[in-house]
Amino acid sequence: MATIKDVAGAAGVSVATVSRVLNDNGYVHEETRTRVTAAMEKLNYYPNEVARSLYKRESRLIGLLLPDITNPFFPQLARGVEDELQREGYRLIFGNSDEHLEKELEYLQTFKQNQVAGMIAATNYPDLAEYSGMEQPVVFLDRTPEGAPSVYSDGRTGGKIAAEEILRGNSKCITLFKGPAHLPTAQERFSGALDVLRHADVNFQIITTASFSFKDAQTSAKELFAAYPNTDGVIASNDIVAAAVLHEALQQEKRVPEDIQIIGYDDIPQSELLFPPLSTIRQPAYDMGKEAAKLLLNIIKKQPLKETAIQMPVTFIKRKTTRKGD
Amino acid sequence: MATIKDVAGAAGVSVATVSRVLNDNGYVHEETRTRVTAAMEKLNYYPNEVARSLYKRESRLIGLLLPDITNPFFPQLARGVEDELQREGYRLIFGNSDEHLEKELEYLQTFKQNQVAGMIAATNYPDLAEYSGMEQPVVFLDRTPEGAPSVYSDGRTGGKIAAEEILRGNSKCITLFKGPAHLPTAQERFSGALDVLRHADVNFQIITTASFSFKDAQTSAKELFAAYPNTDGVIASNDIVAAAVLHEALQQEKRVPEDIQIIGYDDIPQSELLFPPLSTIRQPAYDMGKEAAKLLLNIIKKQPLKETAIQMPVTFIKRKTTRKGD
DNA sequence: TTGAAAGCGGTACCAG
DNA sequence: CTGGTACCGCTTTCAA
């Protein structure tokens, strides 16, 4: 790999001059510039980012921490982040935490050691000292610690809407899924739905899912029909759980939505391909990623910020697993 | 951020000594070591990876290039890679190419500029001069250029198995999906299936999908039933397409698999949650990622390699959208 | 308009 | 067993 010194040699100038044409700052004679450019071309030179980062004490890398890219909600977020950052010349160091504090800390450490320009984190531990003590700016995604820059959607409202839609479709014996206890976002949507149900004139019961994995979703779905066979409305904790419930309902030869309504949460791309296509509460994942990236970029560039906690809208996507309005 | 100099000062030793305890090499008196360790502790010191990488001319970062993390097949690969690399202390710079040469080159450039220790690429352009001219080792995933280190599965065989299974279930009017022309992996499985169909005593027709996006999958599925309404067997180019076809078939009130068999490709996690659960050809995505990472690690460490082109098995996953053997 | 030189934060060689 | 120092590749004063 050619270095700036090689280029300087080939062009018969000092490295300082090469650096100037490289960064297009300071004075440099037009004729020298062409000579330098030619030398760079000839040597196939490209600057070493590592050296640059060392001097600047900041790299063009952004740390992205997600719970698990294997969960279909997160790839969307990641793409939103990447697409936005990419355009500004930033790249991603990416890590999955598996909701595991230890792994999370490990990645935070990595990010710091690599002098990232900033980071975006979807974490259950936003109040960690490691975050507040960070020199680099952090934008929280999907979960908001008080006061810190963040992008999220309103889980309580989402949960409420879900419950209202199920009610509107006239279910009388409803099962409400409660997501993993350690996931605040899951708890928010749950409590939103719970509020609505409590104040309505319906029977309802609660089932807790241990995780959002495919396997646990299936298990919970089976549990649902074993424990509450005459459920006629289901508020799932996310689309994966909803898909599992839909699967199980059809397996039991129930008609959806005639015998049982089902509503999901997130609106992952696959939900539309289910049959019947899944009614769900949509979080605009891709845009959330984009917004987080924009916010971070603004902080990095020290632009004045209008808002530092950005709430994204949550919307009901009416498809075919709910009844009302057909 | 504390530097090695700060630590040296606080411990009353030279930076050389601190470096020695840091890397645990060379001689250092037990008592000095404790003093240094204490100083590091007190100053909350951690080494700057950027400085290290500069000196070593190699970072602890690995470049991972994937077509699109939003396609459910790839997150699995990514996790396999990450989990393996993580354990050895390597981290990922991640990028999506969108099958777009320009973006791919941009990321390759990034990888080089950041002095990655190596890279793993799922690319349609493995023969690029940029790859062969690379100083860092590259492992190709999912697509193999002659002679280069790679991990892949046998698409032709996969396609064959798919066709054989559909035949075994006695479909007589088969539609074979042909994936995007620019995706070699898609073409391989297609041609494998085509071979089998050609030598069998059945009617079959071909439909080409423009891309593997959810939208295009839906469009093709609709096209299928419009053009060939009495299709009684479908060999899809991947599980997304299969899901769309299944959706459309049910929509048309066909019984699956009684009226029409459907087989997918990839075995993404969601396929099991479809109803009926999707029969498909499985590629062990997670393990492929793991193997690629292992292979790369071995190359980086200059270990002797037994094999440099690792073929992973492709297997038929019998679920409920095919008939034979119920 | 240009070059010399001092770092950025480490590592490793050499001397003592 | 320890310290001094050159160097990794680049940026940025400062002086010429």
XYZ file of C-alpha atoms (C1' of nucleotides) in Angstrom:
684
model
C 0.000 0.000 0.000
C 1.389 3.318 -1.082
C 1.794 5.952 1.591
C 1.711 9.682 1.487
C 5.482 9.629 1.541
C 5.623 7.600 -1.650
C 3.332 10.061 -3.325
C 5.415 12.974 -2.083
C 8.532 11.312 -3.435
C 7.010 10.568 -6.801
C 5.697 14.098 -7.144
C 8.845 15.720 -5.832
C 7.087 17.587 -3.046
C 6.757 17.238 0.723
C 4.141 15.186 2.472
C 2.627 18.400 3.758
C 1.809 19.404 0.239
C 0.323 16.053 -0.587
C -1.794 16.300 2.501
C -2.998 19.683 1.349
C -4.188 18.478 -2.004
C -5.655 15.429 -0.347
C -7.785 17.499 1.962
C -8.164 20.360 -0.394
C -7.175 22.974 2.118
C -4.347 25.494 2.328
C -2.663 26.968 -0.680
C -1.206 24.781 -3.355
C -0.093 25.853 -6.776
C -2.244 24.575 -9.573
C 0.693 23.002 -11.311
C 1.858 21.222 -8.172
C -1.625 19.959 -7.570
C -1.746 18.267 -10.950
C 1.647 16.698 -10.340
C 0.520 15.369 -6.999
C -2.767 14.113 -8.335
C -0.947 12.333 -11.112
C 1.389 10.695 -8.626
C -1.531 9.535 -6.487
C -3.188 8.125 -9.545
C -0.069 6.361 -10.688
C 0.645 4.822 -7.296
C -2.962 3.958 -6.751
C -2.823 5.835 -3.521
C -5.576 6.090 -0.981
C -5.181 7.572 2.463
C -4.860 5.347 5.490
C -7.898 5.970 7.629
C -6.249 4.531 10.682
C -3.494 7.112 10.641
C -6.003 9.849 10.060
C -8.173 8.673 12.900
C -5.232 8.542 15.230
C -4.284 12.106 14.602
C -7.848 13.360 14.700
C -8.681 11.224 17.688
C -11.850 10.278 15.896
C -12.602 7.753 13.206
C -15.227 7.784 10.480
C -16.812 4.781 12.121
C -20.091 4.693 14.001
C -20.919 1.981 16.491
C -24.276 0.304 16.046
C -25.518 -1.902 18.817
C -28.647 -3.979 18.289
C -30.178 -6.774 20.331
C -30.304 -9.338 17.567
C -30.226 -8.829 13.840
C -31.908 -12.192 13.483
C -35.110 -10.707 14.828
C -36.813 -9.363 11.687
C -37.549 -6.001 13.227
C -33.913 -4.980 13.463
C -32.576 -5.388 9.945
C -34.871 -2.551 8.947
C -33.512 -0.318 11.640
C -29.996 -1.207 10.611
C -30.631 -0.372 6.986
C -32.121 2.964 7.894
C -29.063 3.791 9.921
C -26.639 2.578 7.320
C -28.233 4.270 4.347
C -28.176 7.613 6.078
C -24.661 7.325 7.439
C -23.243 5.978 4.231
C -24.074 9.153 2.388
C -22.014 11.178 4.809
C -19.042 8.870 4.509
C -19.462 7.099 7.816
C -19.276 3.365 8.200
C -20.634 0.973 10.780
C -19.058 -1.207 13.399
C -21.861 -3.548 14.150
C -22.643 -5.744 17.112
C -25.460 -7.846 18.542
C -25.912 -7.757 22.288
C -28.464 -10.548 22.596
C -29.912 -8.384 25.373
C -26.902 -9.458 27.315
C -25.219 -6.851 29.487
C -21.830 -8.443 29.190
C -21.824 -8.445 25.411
C -23.163 -4.939 25.365
C -20.311 -3.680 27.517
C -17.852 -5.520 25.363
C -19.101 -3.712 22.291
C -19.173 -0.350 23.992
C -15.566 -0.923 24.863
C -14.790 -1.809 21.273
C -16.488 1.327 20.073
C -14.475 3.492 22.412
C -11.218 1.804 21.609
C -11.813 2.348 17.946
C -12.548 5.995 18.521
C -15.917 5.902 16.834
C -17.389 9.262 15.957
C -20.583 8.293 17.714
C -22.886 5.414 18.370
C -26.465 4.292 18.054
C -27.737 1.809 20.560
C -30.918 -0.163 21.038
C -30.385 -1.160 24.620
C -32.277 -2.156 27.709
C -29.669 -0.476 29.848
C -29.632 3.108 28.672
C -28.813 4.358 32.130
C -25.496 2.600 32.310
C -22.646 4.740 33.580
C -20.764 3.562 30.522
C -23.142 5.562 28.374
C -23.221 8.736 30.383
C -19.460 8.692 30.785
C -18.925 8.322 27.064
C -16.895 10.957 25.254
C -18.630 10.159 21.994
C -22.241 11.083 21.369
C -24.829 8.345 21.696
C -28.291 8.186 20.211
C -30.659 5.706 21.761
C -32.969 3.833 19.514
C -36.226 2.271 20.491
C -35.682 3.013 24.179
C -35.275 6.374 25.848
C -33.406 7.343 28.932
C -34.570 10.652 30.322
C -33.070 13.582 28.501
C -30.701 11.750 26.185
C -30.933 11.980 22.402
C -33.195 9.239 21.196
C -35.590 7.982 18.586
C -38.477 5.808 19.603
C -42.126 5.147 19.036
C -44.901 5.337 21.524
C -45.392 1.813 22.748
C -48.228 2.598 25.129
C -50.263 4.175 22.397
C -49.444 1.301 20.096
C -50.678 -1.159 22.673
C -53.822 0.874 23.190
C -54.629 0.995 19.524
C -54.138 -2.744 19.253
C -56.563 -3.392 22.079
C -59.089 -0.937 20.727
C -59.053 -2.579 17.340
C -59.632 -5.999 18.832
C -62.478 -4.566 20.862
C -63.922 -2.845 17.836
C -64.016 -6.220 16.121
C -66.117 -7.435 19.023
C -64.002 -10.118 20.580
C -65.324 -11.120 23.951
C -62.685 -13.430 25.291
C -59.337 -11.920 24.649
C -55.841 -13.188 25.279
C -53.226 -10.536 25.765
C -49.626 -11.534 25.305
C -47.077 -10.078 27.602
C -43.585 -9.989 26.139
C -40.385 -10.740 28.006
C -40.257 -8.960 31.364
C -36.807 -7.560 30.761
C -37.804 -5.757 27.575
C -39.189 -2.335 28.398
C -40.586 -1.843 24.920
C -42.527 -5.076 25.226
C -43.860 -3.995 28.591
C -45.005 -0.643 27.288
C -47.162 -1.984 24.547
C -48.459 -4.547 26.954
C -49.455 -2.016 29.558
C -51.106 0.184 26.947
C -53.278 -2.691 25.845
C -53.917 -3.770 29.411
C -55.286 -0.342 30.305
C -57.811 -0.474 27.525
C -58.890 -3.995 28.319
C -59.331 -3.236 31.986
C -61.747 -0.486 31.247
C -63.742 -2.519 28.777
C -66.474 -4.986 29.380
C -64.638 -8.124 28.311
C -63.019 -11.204 29.653
C -59.353 -11.376 29.107
C -56.365 -13.351 30.212
C -52.645 -12.887 29.967
C -49.932 -15.155 28.635
C -46.283 -14.341 29.051
C -43.700 -15.175 26.416
C -40.201 -15.907 27.579
C -38.494 -14.354 24.575
C -39.153 -13.198 21.046
C -37.489 -16.203 19.498
C -39.342 -18.264 16.950
C -39.263 -21.266 19.187
C -40.731 -19.533 22.215
C -43.358 -17.916 20.039
C -44.518 -21.338 18.927
C -44.559 -22.640 22.449
C -46.644 -19.741 23.693
C -49.064 -20.112 20.832
C -49.651 -23.742 21.712
C -50.025 -22.804 25.351
C -52.645 -20.264 24.406
C -54.990 -22.739 22.811
C -54.399 -25.351 25.454
C -55.141 -22.983 28.305
C -57.803 -20.776 26.725
C -59.461 -22.690 23.909
C -62.294 -20.245 23.446
C -60.183 -17.187 23.008
C -61.696 -15.146 20.205
C -59.216 -12.322 20.104
C -55.456 -12.174 20.484
C -53.209 -9.203 21.059
C -49.736 -10.478 20.339
C -46.576 -8.905 21.646
C -45.039 -8.751 18.206
C -45.514 -10.073 14.700
C -43.540 -13.229 15.296
C -45.792 -14.208 18.155
C -48.778 -13.229 16.055
C -47.574 -15.424 13.209
C -47.204 -18.342 15.581
C -50.692 -17.762 16.946
C -52.130 -17.505 13.461
C -50.403 -20.720 12.557
C -51.764 -22.488 15.559
C -55.276 -21.133 15.090
C -55.413 -22.398 11.522
C -53.982 -25.661 12.679
C -56.929 -25.929 15.066
C -59.195 -25.249 12.138
C -60.392 -21.961 13.440
C -61.385 -19.356 10.934
C -59.477 -16.116 11.047
C -60.822 -13.523 11.612
C -64.354 -14.954 11.893
C -63.696 -17.164 14.905
C -60.695 -15.373 16.251
C -59.067 -12.030 15.611
C -55.323 -11.592 15.809
C -53.301 -8.422 15.892
C -49.537 -8.167 15.821
C -46.978 -5.497 16.531
C -44.082 -4.046 14.490
C -45.253 -4.755 10.964
C -42.270 -6.697 9.776
C -42.184 -7.238 5.999
C -43.193 -10.886 6.244
C -46.491 -10.076 7.917
C -48.081 -9.093 4.680
C -47.250 -12.468 3.161
C -49.000 -14.456 5.840
C -52.418 -15.794 5.065
C -54.598 -14.167 5.986
C -52.281 -11.148 5.934
C -51.703 -9.915 9.435
C -53.320 -6.837 10.919
C -50.736 -5.146 13.040
C -49.377 -2.016 14.681
C -46.656 -0.537 12.600
C -43.455 0.971 13.838
C -41.616 2.688 11.009
C -38.396 0.811 11.619
C -36.467 1.962 8.586
C -37.329 5.579 9.216
C -36.495 5.238 12.872
C -33.044 4.099 11.864
C -32.742 6.992 9.477
C -33.838 9.520 12.030
C -31.423 8.172 14.590
C -28.606 8.471 12.104
C -29.581 12.012 11.180
C -29.786 13.004 14.796
C -26.386 11.524 15.528
C -24.864 13.216 12.512
C -26.208 16.542 13.675
C -24.767 16.034 17.106
C -21.412 15.050 15.664
C -21.351 18.131 13.506
C -22.487 20.210 16.450
C -25.474 21.531 14.605
C -28.155 23.158 16.678
C -30.871 20.605 17.381
C -34.536 21.362 17.422
C -35.510 18.233 19.237
C -33.386 15.653 20.887
C -36.026 13.027 21.636
C -37.795 12.110 18.443
C -41.026 10.203 18.696
C -42.105 8.344 15.609
C -45.733 7.584 14.847
C -47.288 4.227 15.439
C -50.094 3.232 13.096
C -52.705 0.554 12.751
C -52.250 -1.479 9.598
C -55.562 -3.012 8.767
C -55.218 -6.321 6.991
C -57.223 -9.500 7.256
C -56.846 -10.898 10.742
C -59.134 -8.334 12.334
C -62.803 -7.889 11.614
C -64.027 -4.373 11.836
C -64.617 -2.392 8.689
C -64.548 -5.163 6.111
C -9.254 9.258 27.627
C -6.133 8.234 29.457
C -3.115 7.329 27.362
C -0.251 4.999 27.959
C 1.828 8.010 28.856
C -0.529 8.945 31.656
C -0.308 5.468 33.033
C 3.477 5.481 32.792
C 3.565 8.784 34.662
C 1.206 7.628 37.377
C 3.158 4.423 37.887
C 6.536 6.058 37.652
C 7.762 3.892 34.809
C 8.322 4.282 31.097
C 5.739 3.702 28.422
C 7.758 0.731 27.294
C 7.122 -0.960 30.594
C 3.430 -0.199 30.496
C 3.278 -1.638 27.017
C 4.943 -4.771 28.294
C 2.432 -5.390 31.045
C -0.332 -4.486 28.650
C 0.707 -7.134 26.181
C 2.108 -9.443 28.755
C 5.375 -9.945 26.950
C 8.999 -9.260 27.858
C 10.270 -9.177 31.396
C 8.660 -7.038 34.032
C 9.183 -7.253 37.743
C 6.214 -8.498 39.693
C 6.158 -5.453 41.871
C 6.303 -3.074 38.911
C 3.539 -4.969 37.255
C 1.230 -4.439 40.190
C 2.054 -0.758 40.274
C 1.288 -0.421 36.587
C -1.886 -2.417 36.840
C -3.007 -0.255 39.701
C -2.329 2.882 37.688
C -4.288 1.540 34.747
C -7.142 0.723 37.034
C -7.083 4.103 38.676
C -6.989 6.009 35.417
C -9.534 3.737 33.861
C -7.130 3.116 31.071
C -7.782 1.083 27.985
C -5.506 0.941 24.983
C -6.300 2.891 21.877
C -6.943 0.386 19.138
C -6.380 2.966 16.445
C -2.806 3.580 17.538
C -2.203 -0.116 17.771
C -3.604 -0.765 14.354
C -1.474 1.956 12.873
C 1.715 0.483 14.161
C 0.758 -3.073 13.330
C -0.632 -2.067 9.994
C -3.599 -4.243 10.767
C -6.712 -3.684 12.821
C -8.824 -6.130 14.768
C -11.672 -5.390 12.409
C -13.080 -7.688 9.750
C -15.050 -6.399 6.810
C -18.355 -8.114 6.161
C -20.096 -7.422 2.901
C -23.603 -8.729 2.362
C -26.149 -8.005 -0.364
C -28.958 -6.941 1.931
C -29.457 -7.662 5.587
C -33.147 -7.041 5.067
C -33.397 -10.296 3.150
C -34.086 -12.841 5.911
C -31.443 -15.227 4.684
C -28.560 -12.932 5.511
C -29.016 -12.082 9.172
C -28.314 -15.729 9.908
C -25.093 -15.633 7.961
C -24.117 -12.454 9.717
C -24.730 -13.930 13.141
C -22.679 -16.975 12.322
C -19.805 -14.788 11.270
C -20.100 -12.478 14.215
C -20.401 -15.141 16.875
C -17.279 -16.865 15.684
C -15.215 -13.729 15.225
C -16.306 -12.237 18.495
C -14.726 -15.025 20.457
C -11.375 -14.281 18.919
C -11.623 -10.593 19.665
C -12.409 -9.434 16.161
C -15.159 -7.004 15.341
C -17.155 -6.317 12.212
C -17.334 -3.422 9.814
C -20.550 -4.147 8.094
C -21.971 -3.087 4.767
C -24.841 -3.863 2.425
C -24.063 -3.802 -1.268
C -27.608 -4.103 -2.568
C -25.990 -6.187 -5.312
C -24.683 -2.890 -6.556
C -21.142 -2.840 -7.871
C -20.580 0.749 -6.929
C -21.547 0.254 -3.303
C -19.515 -2.893 -3.155
C -16.397 -1.109 -4.329
C -17.041 1.661 -1.872
C -17.071 -0.803 0.990
C -14.022 -2.653 -0.231
C -12.251 0.657 -0.236
C -13.428 1.338 3.295
C -12.199 -2.032 4.425
C -8.773 -1.431 2.985
C -8.516 2.063 4.356
C -9.347 0.788 7.780
C -6.721 -1.889 7.514
C -9.084 -4.722 8.256
C -7.464 -8.008 9.166
C -9.559 -9.732 6.531
C -12.948 -9.759 4.955
C -15.897 -11.965 4.198
C -17.932 -11.171 1.153
C -21.145 -12.445 -0.365
C -20.727 -10.955 -3.784
C -21.774 -11.456 -7.370
C -18.458 -10.109 -8.536
C -15.899 -12.390 -6.926
C -13.563 -12.026 -9.872
C -13.079 -8.327 -9.428
C -9.480 -7.184 -9.657
C -10.153 -5.393 -6.385
C -10.432 -8.745 -4.672
C -7.448 -10.447 -6.206
C -5.278 -7.396 -5.656
C -6.235 -7.214 -2.005
C -3.479 -7.403 0.594
C -5.909 -8.739 3.169
C -7.334 -12.232 2.968
C -10.858 -12.608 1.643
C -13.281 -15.453 2.167
C -16.158 -15.646 -0.240
C -19.496 -16.653 1.090
C -22.296 -18.179 -0.885
C -20.460 -17.683 -4.174
C -17.156 -19.146 -5.230
C -14.564 -17.862 -7.594
C -12.229 -20.578 -8.814
C -9.533 -21.376 -6.306
C -10.276 -18.711 -3.712
C -11.175 -19.529 -0.112
C -14.912 -19.841 0.116
C -17.899 -21.327 1.843
C -20.966 -22.186 -0.135
C -23.669 -24.760 -0.597
C -24.425 -26.735 -3.689
C -27.189 -24.865 -5.426
C -27.527 -27.248 -8.331
C -28.088 -30.168 -6.034
C -30.509 -28.113 -3.972
C -32.485 -27.296 -7.072
C -32.481 -30.911 -8.100
C -33.777 -32.105 -4.777
C -36.529 -29.521 -4.877
C -37.674 -30.680 -8.284
C -37.476 -34.322 -7.319
C -39.623 -33.761 -4.278
C -42.267 -31.990 -6.285
C -42.180 -34.827 -8.782
C -42.391 -37.380 -6.023
C -45.557 -35.686 -4.829
C -46.950 -36.234 -8.312
C -47.509 -32.750 -9.588
C -48.186 -32.773 -13.291
C -48.200 -29.132 -14.198
C -45.307 -27.454 -12.553
C -44.220 -23.856 -12.431
C -40.539 -23.307 -11.875
C -39.460 -19.916 -10.659
C -36.312 -18.462 -12.014
C -34.678 -15.939 -9.722
C -33.025 -12.715 -10.786
C -30.701 -13.244 -13.738
C -27.820 -11.408 -12.116
C -27.749 -13.699 -9.079
C -25.584 -16.735 -9.789
C -26.858 -18.585 -6.728
C -30.410 -18.161 -7.950
C -29.446 -19.419 -11.372
C -27.741 -22.491 -9.990
C -30.690 -23.755 -8.072
C -32.852 -22.939 -11.053
C -30.748 -24.903 -13.467
C -30.575 -27.854 -11.095
C -34.334 -28.008 -10.963
C -34.646 -27.405 -14.684
C -32.459 -30.412 -15.442
C -34.663 -32.684 -13.439
C -37.862 -31.341 -14.921
C -36.567 -31.658 -18.456
C -35.917 -35.307 -18.013
C -39.245 -36.000 -16.407
C -42.569 -36.618 -18.017
C -44.336 -33.436 -16.910
C -45.536 -30.139 -18.189
C -43.760 -27.206 -16.754
C -43.386 -23.515 -17.297
C -41.020 -20.882 -16.058
C -41.643 -17.558 -14.383
C -38.864 -15.105 -13.755
C -38.777 -12.900 -10.681
C -37.118 -9.539 -10.987
C -35.696 -9.515 -7.476
C -36.032 -11.186 -4.110
C -37.890 -8.278 -2.588
C -41.211 -8.864 -0.886
C -42.973 -6.719 -3.406
C -41.641 -8.512 -6.455
C -42.376 -11.841 -4.837
C -46.006 -10.861 -4.490
C -46.172 -9.652 -8.047
C -44.711 -12.875 -9.397
C -47.067 -14.955 -7.320
C -50.040 -13.139 -8.769
C -48.592 -13.501 -12.236
C -48.275 -17.219 -11.668
C -51.943 -17.816 -11.057
C -53.018 -15.444 -13.772
C -50.840 -17.092 -16.397
C -50.977 -20.697 -15.273
C -54.114 -21.231 -13.232
C -53.862 -25.000 -13.205
C -50.377 -25.205 -11.859
C -50.319 -27.985 -9.294
C -46.713 -27.731 -8.218
C -44.406 -24.778 -7.598
C -40.668 -24.700 -7.198
C -39.938 -21.293 -5.790
C -36.602 -19.553 -6.046
C -36.505 -18.872 -2.328
C -38.701 -18.924 0.737
C -39.970 -15.398 0.268
C -41.260 -16.226 -3.167
C -42.683 -19.447 -1.788
C -44.467 -17.559 0.967
C -45.975 -15.217 -1.584
C -47.101 -18.140 -3.707
C -48.583 -19.889 -0.714
C -50.404 -16.731 0.193
C -51.801 -16.365 -3.274
C -52.787 -20.011 -3.535
C -54.769 -19.832 -0.315
C -56.266 -16.600 -1.480
C -57.519 -18.469 -4.549
C -58.966 -21.046 -2.231
C -56.701 -23.784 -3.374
C -55.823 -26.465 -0.876
C -52.146 -26.862 -0.084
C -50.702 -29.399 -0.629
C -53.735 -31.290 -1.985
C -54.362 -29.065 -4.991
C -50.943 -27.572 -5.284
C -47.555 -28.354 -3.830
C -45.067 -25.629 -3.020
C -41.420 -25.924 -2.176
C -39.149 -23.095 -1.098
C -35.434 -22.571 -0.807
C -33.215 -21.410 2.072
C -35.301 -22.382 5.081
C -35.486 -19.004 6.727
C -36.841 -19.115 10.286
C -40.211 -17.696 9.323
C -40.982 -20.583 7.000
C -41.898 -22.851 9.827
C -44.502 -20.376 11.046
C -46.356 -20.217 7.789
C -49.528 -22.216 7.492
C -49.187 -24.804 6.261
C -45.541 -24.791 7.277
C -43.346 -24.599 4.234
C -41.438 -27.525 2.801
C -38.119 -26.207 1.641
C -34.481 -26.794 0.802
C -32.317 -25.792 3.673
C -29.035 -23.985 3.487
C -27.365 -23.921 6.895
C -26.918 -20.171 6.874
C -25.707 -19.736 10.421
C -23.153 -22.490 10.061
C -22.039 -21.160 6.733
C -21.277 -17.872 8.413
C -19.425 -19.662 11.169
C -17.370 -21.714 8.764
C -16.470 -18.660 6.747
C -15.291 -16.930 9.892
C -13.270 -19.922 10.985
C -11.670 -20.214 7.607
C -10.772 -16.546 7.584
C -9.355 -16.743 11.067
C -7.165 -19.633 10.041
C -5.896 -17.741 7.048
C -5.181 -14.685 9.163
C -3.270 -16.772 11.643
C -1.500 -18.517 8.799
C -2.581 -21.901 9.985
C -2.249 -24.725 7.508
C -5.600 -25.266 5.819
C -7.020 -28.629 4.935
C -9.574 -27.281 2.544
C -10.014 -23.857 1.177
C -13.372 -24.290 -0.538
C -15.902 -25.551 1.946
C -19.123 -26.945 0.642
C -21.989 -27.088 3.087
C -24.808 -29.606 2.791
C -28.177 -28.745 1.418
C -31.124 -30.697 2.829
C -34.767 -31.197 2.138
C -36.938 -30.050 5.018
C -40.199 -31.851 4.787
C -43.074 -29.847 6.162
C -46.625 -29.509 4.969
C -46.649 -27.928 1.548
C -45.481 -31.059 -0.235
C -47.368 -34.319 -0.409
C -45.217 -37.386 -0.523
C -44.793 -39.447 2.607
C -47.619 -38.104 4.716
C 3.094 28.446 -1.940
C 5.951 25.129 0.292
C 8.594 22.236 3.651
C 10.277 20.846 8.306
C 8.858 18.999 12.231
C 5.932 17.945 16.150
C 2.693 15.133 17.436
C -1.637 11.396 17.618
C -0.968 6.607 21.076
C 0.881 2.794 20.786
C 4.950 -1.207 19.848
C 9.381 -3.113 19.693
C 14.237 -2.874 19.261
C 18.436 -1.873 21.504
C 21.263 -0.551 25.291
C 22.149 -0.536 29.859
C 14.246 -5.989 34.239
C 13.785 -1.187 32.460
C 14.045 3.050 29.623
C 14.983 5.673 25.364
C 13.603 6.074 20.953
C 12.382 5.259 16.168
C 8.446 4.488 13.682
C 3.413 3.360 11.898
C 0.865 7.281 8.133
C -1.249 11.338 8.405
C -2.425 16.473 9.817
C -1.226 20.861 11.170
C 1.280 24.622 12.878
C 5.207 27.638 11.912
C 8.721 29.670 9.315
C 10.695 30.492 5.228
